[in-house]
Structure formats: C-alpha cells, structure tokens
Amino acid sequence: AQTVTQSQPEMSVQEAETVTLSCTYDTSENNYYLFWYKQPPSRQMILVIRQEAYKQQNATENRFSVNFQKAAKSFSLKISDSQLGDTAMYFCAFMKRGGTGTASKLTFGTGTRLQVTL
Amino acid sequence: DTGVSQDPRHKITKRGQNVTFRCDPISEHNRLYWYRQTLGQGPEFLTYFQNEAQLEKSRLLSDRFSAERPKGSFSTLEIQRTEQGDSAMYLCASRAGPQSGYTFGSGTRLTVV
C-alpha cells in the first residue's frame, strides 16, 4: 500500500513571493505518477502539475514547479510569484502506473492550506 | 461539455435515512470514480467503474453503500441507513483512459444529523 504525507497543515505567503509545499511518499512500486492538486473553496479538485516517476526532469507548469527526489521519495511543489488566486488547499497524490482494467486510483495526502496575503 | 456534474451539491439527512447521489461524467470518459473526503483529510478512494462494470471497491465501502453505473453513463451512489460517520464530501471523477488525467466534480456534501 502507498502512503502520502504532507507535514505542513497550513502555510502563508505574501503576494509575489515564492513558497514551497512539502510532500513525501512511501511505495514499493517503481512505475508511478505523482500529482499536486489544488482545491479552492469552490471545492472542485484541479490538477496543478504531474510528474512521471521514470522521468528525471522535474515538471514545470508556468509558475508551478516540482522538486522530485525519487530516492528520497520526496515531491515538493514550488509556487513562484504567488497570486491571491493561489489561495486553496493543496493535495499531493500518488498513482500507480497501471494498465487496462486496473483502477489507477489516487492516494492523497492530508493537504496543506495555503493562504496568499497582500 | 461542462465537465463532471454532481447532484445535489448539499444534502442534509436524518440518521437512518437513505440518500442517493448522482454523478454525470464527461461523456467520452469510460472510467468513473467515487471518492470520500472527510474534514481535514484528503479524498479516499471508494469505487471504480470502467463503462458499466464496477471493477474495484474499497473496504471503506460498507454493505450500506452501493454504486451503480447503468449503461456506462451516469453513476449513482446510495447510502442506506445513514450514520453520522457518513458525513463527508463525496467526490466523483472521470477519465478517458489509463494514461489520461482525472477530471473531478464539485462534490456532494452530506451532513447526517
């Protein structure tokens, strides 16, 4: 079974600053995906960024980037130039790479509540 | 297509009553998931459908819970004899295939009083 740990229940950052959210995970799998999801007060879970475990290069999406350390089982999210709209719960999630017929379900951490302030 | 729709958005029910939630996935997505999210926690997997077949169920899905996806389109999640511990957000998500991403709905918040 996989576990995902987010050790920062709450974080705060000023607008335009940079913040890093931490995530560690535990698995015996070798082929998997890691994700960061954003859940604003409107509740809909939105994909922020995705990393494939076999890729050594860290994923980036505009202001969002990750630091993926496979050996350390660490997957942190860096948000640059923070904006008020980034205020939300952020969840780290793990998914085993599977084929047709498998559920490929997500295992989530407990989340980090990020508040962006003026 | 407006994404994954869930109905109702909120449901308040008395303990012991039955409730049913509906999820309409993105039309071309053949994979559908239900997750449950309690306060302060991340979502937890409940069950998975590929087309109309329910292929996997979590141990969280007690015998009071049943899910269906007739004709591989919309899905329903029914909870019988609700208990206060069932109070949670119930999230539905769909995917087009094994390598595609999830699209989540906005969830149904259930409160059992």
Tab-separated table of C-alpha atoms in Angstrom:
chain	number	residue	atom	x	y	z
A	1	ALA	CA	0.000	0.000	0.000
A	2	GLN	CA	1.080	3.532	-0.669
A	3	THR	CA	1.120	6.409	1.795
A	4	VAL	CA	1.460	10.132	1.150
A	5	THR	CA	2.496	12.546	3.890
A	6	GLN	CA	2.124	16.306	3.893
A	7	SER	CA	3.645	17.648	7.080
A	8	GLN	CA	2.586	21.288	6.699
A	9	PRO	CA	-1.095	21.716	7.598
A	10	GLU	CA	-1.001	25.464	6.838
A	11	MET	CA	1.297	27.847	5.013
A	12	SER	CA	1.157	31.548	4.340
A	13	VAL	CA	2.936	33.585	1.693
A	14	GLN	CA	2.822	37.168	0.572
A	15	GLU	CA	1.710	38.030	-2.902
A	16	ALA	CA	4.540	37.860	-5.460
A	17	GLU	CA	6.707	35.770	-3.135
A	18	THR	CA	7.731	32.129	-3.538
A	19	VAL	CA	6.516	29.264	-1.382
A	20	THR	CA	7.381	25.569	-1.265
A	21	LEU	CA	4.967	22.863	-0.132
A	22	SER	CA	6.413	19.553	1.036
A	23	CYS	CA	5.307	16.018	0.282
A	24	THR	CA	6.849	12.643	0.990
A	25	TYR	CA	5.509	9.277	-0.002
A	26	ASP	CA	6.183	5.629	0.556
A	27	THR	CA	5.803	2.906	-2.026
A	28	SER	CA	7.440	-0.269	-3.261
A	29	GLU	CA	6.329	0.482	-6.827
A	30	ASN	CA	8.778	1.619	-9.467
A	31	ASN	CA	6.353	2.950	-12.087
A	32	TYR	CA	4.020	5.620	-10.825
A	33	TYR	CA	2.829	9.175	-11.144
A	34	LEU	CA	2.822	11.975	-8.626
A	35	PHE	CA	0.467	14.910	-8.687
A	36	TRP	CA	-0.298	18.160	-6.987
A	37	TYR	CA	-3.963	19.108	-6.899
A	38	LYS	CA	-5.484	22.402	-5.846
A	39	GLN	CA	-8.872	22.537	-4.108
A	40	PRO	CA	-10.191	26.097	-3.762
A	41	PRO	CA	-13.196	26.932	-1.593
A	42	SER	CA	-15.387	26.166	-4.611
A	43	ARG	CA	-14.374	22.545	-3.881
A	44	GLN	CA	-13.514	21.294	-7.356
A	45	MET	CA	-10.187	19.495	-7.358
A	46	ILE	CA	-7.972	20.930	-10.090
A	47	LEU	CA	-4.741	19.374	-11.367
A	48	VAL	CA	-1.762	21.681	-10.875
A	49	ILE	CA	1.114	19.540	-12.058
A	50	ARG	CA	2.014	15.919	-12.806
A	51	GLN	CA	5.313	14.050	-12.620
A	52	GLU	CA	6.066	10.645	-14.111
A	53	ALA	CA	8.433	8.698	-11.886
A	54	TYR	CA	10.589	7.432	-14.761
A	55	LYS	CA	11.360	10.978	-15.859
A	56	GLN	CA	14.298	12.538	-14.076
A	57	GLN	CA	13.472	16.042	-15.256
A	58	ASN	CA	11.303	17.988	-12.847
A	59	ALA	CA	7.917	19.017	-14.222
A	60	THR	CA	7.060	22.696	-14.609
A	61	GLU	CA	3.808	24.457	-15.439
A	62	ASN	CA	4.182	28.224	-15.667
A	63	ARG	CA	4.645	29.456	-12.070
A	64	PHE	CA	4.484	25.933	-10.632
A	65	SER	CA	7.407	23.552	-10.492
A	66	VAL	CA	8.314	20.443	-8.550
A	67	ASN	CA	11.437	19.062	-6.949
A	68	PHE	CA	11.179	15.309	-7.437
A	69	GLN	CA	13.695	13.262	-5.490
A	70	LYS	CA	12.886	9.627	-6.283
A	71	ALA	CA	15.441	8.038	-3.985
A	72	ALA	CA	14.315	10.182	-1.076
A	73	LYS	CA	10.640	9.730	-2.053
A	74	SER	CA	10.126	13.435	-1.889
A	75	PHE	CA	7.943	15.583	-4.158
A	76	SER	CA	7.736	19.261	-3.247
A	77	LEU	CA	5.794	21.979	-5.069
A	78	LYS	CA	7.226	25.443	-5.603
A	79	ILE	CA	4.879	28.286	-6.417
A	80	SER	CA	6.638	31.370	-7.753
A	81	ASP	CA	5.168	34.869	-7.925
A	82	SER	CA	2.271	33.826	-5.684
A	83	GLN	CA	-1.123	35.287	-6.543
A	84	LEU	CA	-4.239	35.755	-4.429
A	85	GLY	CA	-5.966	33.164	-6.610
A	86	ASP	CA	-3.475	30.554	-5.432
A	87	THR	CA	-5.207	30.516	-2.034
A	88	ALA	CA	-6.519	26.971	-1.653
A	89	MET	CA	-5.923	23.530	-0.180
A	90	TYR	CA	-3.110	21.725	-1.976
A	91	PHE	CA	-3.021	17.950	-2.067
A	92	CYS	CA	-0.139	15.749	-3.057
A	93	ALA	CA	-1.245	12.466	-4.638
A	94	PHE	CA	0.256	9.180	-5.809
A	95	MET	CA	-0.966	6.872	-8.551
A	96	LYS	CA	0.494	3.537	-9.517
A	97	ARG	CA	1.015	3.230	-13.264
A	98	GLY	CA	-1.393	0.558	-14.377
A	99	GLY	CA	-2.875	-0.910	-17.495
A	100	THR	CA	-6.332	-1.515	-18.845
A	101	GLY	CA	-8.710	-2.857	-16.234
A	102	THR	CA	-6.826	-1.527	-13.231
A	103	ALA	CA	-8.331	1.231	-11.165
A	104	SER	CA	-5.316	3.535	-11.163
A	105	LYS	CA	-6.706	5.152	-8.050
A	106	LEU	CA	-5.203	8.175	-6.399
A	107	THR	CA	-3.801	8.123	-2.874
A	108	PHE	CA	-3.879	11.598	-1.373
A	109	GLY	CA	-2.061	13.291	1.470
A	110	THR	CA	-3.924	15.268	4.112
A	111	GLY	CA	-3.341	18.564	2.361
A	112	THR	CA	-1.710	21.926	3.018
A	113	ARG	CA	-3.860	25.011	3.332
A	114	LEU	CA	-2.104	27.875	1.544
A	115	GLN	CA	-3.080	31.459	2.227
A	116	VAL	CA	-1.724	34.172	-0.059
A	117	THR	CA	-1.793	37.582	1.581
A	118	LEU	CA	-1.374	41.146	0.325
B	1	ASP	CA	-19.461	19.513	-22.301
B	2	THR	CA	-19.313	21.277	-18.936
B	3	GLY	CA	-17.197	18.731	-17.096
B	4	VAL	CA	-18.202	16.336	-14.332
B	5	SER	CA	-21.532	17.231	-12.732
B	6	GLN	CA	-22.696	16.108	-9.319
B	7	ASP	CA	-26.119	16.429	-7.811
B	8	PRO	CA	-27.087	17.564	-5.245
B	9	ARG	CA	-24.396	19.948	-4.036
B	10	HIS	CA	-25.575	19.642	-0.456
B	11	LYS	CA	-27.668	17.061	1.337
B	12	ILE	CA	-28.780	17.120	4.949
B	13	THR	CA	-30.449	13.975	6.172
B	14	LYS	CA	-31.542	12.417	9.420
B	15	ARG	CA	-29.686	9.422	10.764
B	16	GLY	CA	-31.182	6.222	9.456
B	17	GLN	CA	-32.471	7.673	6.197
B	18	ASN	CA	-31.308	6.585	2.753
B	19	VAL	CA	-29.649	9.021	0.378
B	20	THR	CA	-28.658	8.819	-3.281
B	21	PHE	CA	-26.165	10.976	-5.142
B	22	ARG	CA	-25.731	11.295	-8.881
B	23	CYS	CA	-22.646	11.864	-10.999
B	24	ASP	CA	-22.617	12.707	-14.699
B	25	PRO	CA	-19.101	12.226	-16.078
B	26	ILE	CA	-17.629	13.769	-19.199
B	27	SER	CA	-19.430	11.939	-21.985
B	28	GLU	CA	-16.435	10.318	-23.665
B	29	HIS	CA	-14.871	9.168	-20.381
B	30	ASN	CA	-15.377	5.463	-19.762
B	31	ARG	CA	-13.728	5.433	-16.314
B	32	LEU	CA	-15.592	6.760	-13.298
B	33	TYR	CA	-14.508	7.008	-9.674
B	34	TRP	CA	-16.087	7.849	-6.348
B	35	TYR	CA	-14.003	9.274	-3.511
B	36	ARG	CA	-14.940	10.369	0.004
B	37	GLN	CA	-13.351	13.357	1.711
B	38	THR	CA	-13.832	13.966	5.429
B	39	LEU	CA	-12.949	17.214	7.164
B	40	GLY	CA	-9.221	17.818	7.301
B	41	GLN	CA	-8.376	14.811	5.159
B	42	GLY	CA	-7.561	14.119	1.562
B	43	PRO	CA	-10.017	12.219	-0.597
B	44	GLU	CA	-10.114	8.440	-0.158
B	45	PHE	CA	-10.966	6.011	-2.939
B	46	LEU	CA	-14.345	4.290	-2.705
B	47	THR	CA	-15.032	2.584	-6.009
B	48	TYR	CA	-14.209	2.454	-9.727
B	49	PHE	CA	-16.230	1.752	-12.855
B	50	GLN	CA	-14.972	1.021	-16.332
B	51	ASN	CA	-18.005	1.505	-18.542
B	52	GLU	CA	-20.848	-0.195	-16.642
B	53	ALA	CA	-18.648	-2.673	-14.785
B	54	GLN	CA	-17.724	-1.973	-11.172
B	55	LEU	CA	-14.159	-3.268	-11.150
B	56	GLU	CA	-12.897	-2.283	-7.735
B	57	LYS	CA	-14.348	-1.400	-4.345
B	58	SER	CA	-12.563	-0.107	-1.274
B	59	ARG	CA	-13.002	-1.681	2.133
B	60	LEU	CA	-14.382	1.742	3.095
B	61	LEU	CA	-17.462	0.851	1.065
B	62	SER	CA	-19.500	-0.990	3.678
B	63	ASP	CA	-22.565	-3.048	2.803
B	64	ARG	CA	-24.711	0.057	3.385
B	65	PHE	CA	-23.129	1.626	0.320
B	66	SER	CA	-23.968	0.690	-3.237
B	67	ALA	CA	-22.917	2.251	-6.501
B	68	GLU	CA	-24.185	1.700	-9.997
B	69	ARG	CA	-23.403	2.907	-13.466
B	70	PRO	CA	-26.155	1.682	-15.748
B	71	LYS	CA	-25.264	1.708	-19.436
B	72	GLY	CA	-21.853	3.152	-18.620
B	73	SER	CA	-23.131	6.715	-18.460
B	74	PHE	CA	-24.102	8.457	-15.210
B	75	SER	CA	-23.458	6.850	-11.845
B	76	THR	CA	-25.341	6.797	-8.558
B	77	LEU	CA	-24.026	6.251	-5.055
B	78	GLU	CA	-26.587	5.193	-2.472
B	79	ILE	CA	-26.072	5.094	1.265
B	80	GLN	CA	-28.649	3.178	3.262
B	81	ARG	CA	-29.384	3.728	6.951
B	82	THR	CA	-27.076	6.718	7.138
B	83	GLU	CA	-24.894	7.228	10.194
B	84	GLN	CA	-23.238	10.377	11.490
B	85	GLY	CA	-19.875	8.980	10.397
B	86	ASP	CA	-21.077	9.112	6.798
B	87	SER	CA	-20.967	12.917	6.915
B	88	ALA	CA	-18.398	13.880	4.294
B	89	MET	CA	-17.866	15.280	0.829
B	90	TYR	CA	-18.462	12.683	-1.874
B	91	LEU	CA	-16.419	13.386	-4.980
B	92	CYS	CA	-16.893	11.893	-8.416
B	93	ALA	CA	-14.211	11.893	-11.087
B	94	SER	CA	-13.865	10.564	-14.616
B	95	ARG	CA	-11.046	9.732	-17.017
B	96	ALA	CA	-10.816	8.839	-20.689
B	97	GLY	CA	-8.191	6.125	-20.370
B	98	PRO	CA	-5.288	4.676	-18.366
B	99	GLN	CA	-2.858	7.456	-19.266
B	100	SER	CA	-5.267	10.369	-19.094
B	101	GLY	CA	-5.849	12.687	-16.203
B	102	TYR	CA	-8.708	12.845	-13.767
B	103	THR	CA	-11.491	15.425	-14.007
B	104	PHE	CA	-13.252	15.922	-10.693
B	105	GLY	CA	-16.737	17.170	-9.989
B	106	SER	CA	-17.508	19.734	-7.314
B	107	GLY	CA	-18.752	17.097	-4.918
B	108	THR	CA	-21.842	16.440	-2.821
B	109	ARG	CA	-21.547	17.464	0.805
B	110	LEU	CA	-23.530	15.113	3.030
B	111	THR	CA	-24.461	16.056	6.584
B	112	VAL	CA	-26.133	13.415	8.732
B	113	VAL	CA	-27.902	14.846	11.781
